[in-house]
């Protein structure tokens, strides 16, 4: 997966004959872009759904920050082992060759550049790739940074999975983040229910839209959408 604004870009693909992506459709869309053989961390919440859509023969190794390599899909029924969970405390399965290790070793992997891809949720992403996903700044909100700042600076590719708009209709892709930053200029690609975007120094490049057009997004977003 390579994204630069210096490379000639194809025109955005507009999927107007349908509505926005569902969460499972978005997870499947991201899974298609995860390179075979890569080491991947899936953030707490919606990104964990991506595990359900990764090809079994792709050689992708999932890492979870509470100390496991070789995590499989979510566990159901008799598969559930209360001692085997991901970082979000969701029961998971293990694949052949799975390994367990200390939490500190897990963070050393994250910070040391050993992960090829991480997928994180976000409250906001700026058009330049700044990430805000640990605190809204609301005095009543409970901060929850977890390992996001370590992943944001340590993973080779940082992908974001989020809805494009809040429940109130406010864009989560913004000219500049107004919430406390997790990392600066760290996001390589943003996957949302309405489209897929590549942030960069000059603004956002649109790769795909779902249930809308680039022209309609220009009216709803205050960011610089590149031609």
PDB file of N, CA and C in Angstrom, residues 15 25 27-35 50 53-55 191 208 210:
ATOM      1  N   UNK A  15     -19.243   5.175  -5.925  1.00  0.00           N
ATOM      2  CA  UNK A  15     -20.259   4.124  -5.851  1.00  0.00           C
ATOM      3  C   UNK A  15     -21.576   4.785  -5.448  1.00  0.00           C
ATOM      4  N   UNK A  25     -19.192  -4.135   6.040  1.00  0.00           N
ATOM      5  CA  UNK A  25     -18.709  -3.843   4.695  1.00  0.00           C
ATOM      6  C   UNK A  25     -17.424  -3.016   4.754  1.00  0.00           C
ATOM      7  N   UNK A  27     -15.253  -3.033   7.253  1.00  0.00           N
ATOM      8  CA  UNK A  27     -14.206  -3.935   7.726  1.00  0.00           C
ATOM      9  C   UNK A  27     -13.681  -4.793   6.580  1.00  0.00           C
ATOM     10  N   UNK A  28     -14.588  -5.296   5.734  1.00  0.00           N
ATOM     11  CA  UNK A  28     -14.175  -6.110   4.588  1.00  0.00           C
ATOM     12  C   UNK A  28     -13.386  -5.277   3.589  1.00  0.00           C
ATOM     13  N   UNK A  29     -13.772  -4.009   3.416  1.00  0.00           N
ATOM     14  CA  UNK A  29     -13.041  -3.124   2.484  1.00  0.00           C
ATOM     15  C   UNK A  29     -11.604  -2.915   2.957  1.00  0.00           C
ATOM     16  N   UNK A  30     -11.434  -2.698   4.252  1.00  0.00           N
ATOM     17  CA  UNK A  30     -10.081  -2.504   4.786  1.00  0.00           C
ATOM     18  C   UNK A  30      -9.277  -3.789   4.667  1.00  0.00           C
ATOM     19  N   UNK A  31      -9.915  -4.915   4.950  1.00  0.00           N
ATOM     20  CA  UNK A  31      -9.219  -6.205   4.892  1.00  0.00           C
ATOM     21  C   UNK A  31      -8.616  -6.449   3.519  1.00  0.00           C
ATOM     22  N   UNK A  32      -9.278  -5.979   2.461  1.00  0.00           N
ATOM     23  CA  UNK A  32      -8.760  -6.177   1.103  1.00  0.00           C
ATOM     24  C   UNK A  32      -7.444  -5.434   0.879  1.00  0.00           C
ATOM     25  N   UNK A  33      -7.191  -4.401   1.667  1.00  0.00           N
ATOM     26  CA  UNK A  33      -5.978  -3.599   1.482  1.00  0.00           C
ATOM     27  C   UNK A  33      -4.835  -4.018   2.400  1.00  0.00           C
ATOM     28  N   UNK A  34      -5.066  -4.964   3.284  1.00  0.00           N
ATOM     29  CA  UNK A  34      -3.997  -5.418   4.186  1.00  0.00           C
ATOM     30  C   UNK A  34      -3.079  -6.363   3.410  1.00  0.00           C
ATOM     31  N   UNK A  35      -1.803  -6.017   3.272  1.00  0.00           N
ATOM     32  CA  UNK A  35      -0.903  -6.849   2.461  1.00  0.00           C
ATOM     33  C   UNK A  35      -0.710  -8.245   3.042  1.00  0.00           C
ATOM     34  N   UNK A  50     -12.286  -6.454  11.441  1.00  0.00           N
ATOM     35  CA  UNK A  50     -11.499  -6.743  10.238  1.00  0.00           C
ATOM     36  C   UNK A  50     -10.984  -8.171  10.264  1.00  0.00           C
ATOM     37  N   UNK A  53     -12.609 -10.852   8.226  1.00  0.00           N
ATOM     38  CA  UNK A  53     -12.607 -10.758   6.766  1.00  0.00           C
ATOM     39  C   UNK A  53     -11.229 -10.980   6.133  1.00  0.00           C
ATOM     40  N   UNK A  54     -10.235 -11.312   6.942  1.00  0.00           N
ATOM     41  CA  UNK A  54      -8.891 -11.538   6.401  1.00  0.00           C
ATOM     42  C   UNK A  54      -8.807 -12.950   5.820  1.00  0.00           C
ATOM     43  N   UNK A  55      -8.274 -13.117   4.623  1.00  0.00           N
ATOM     44  CA  UNK A  55      -8.156 -14.456   4.033  1.00  0.00           C
ATOM     45  C   UNK A  55      -7.269 -15.357   4.891  1.00  0.00           C
ATOM     46  N   UNK A 191     -10.480   5.226   6.181  1.00  0.00           N
ATOM     47  CA  UNK A 191     -11.599   4.457   5.642  1.00  0.00           C
ATOM     48  C   UNK A 191     -12.861   4.840   6.415  1.00  0.00           C
ATOM     49  N   UNK A 208     -12.308   6.612  -3.125  1.00  0.00           N
ATOM     50  CA  UNK A 208     -13.622   6.037  -3.413  1.00  0.00           C
ATOM     51  C   UNK A 208     -14.676   6.783  -2.618  1.00  0.00           C
ATOM     52  N   UNK A 210     -18.974   6.223  -1.324  1.00  0.00           N
ATOM     53  CA  UNK A 210     -20.067   5.261  -1.193  1.00  0.00           C
ATOM     54  C   UNK A 210     -21.351   6.014  -0.864  1.00  0.00           C
TER      55      UNK A 210
END
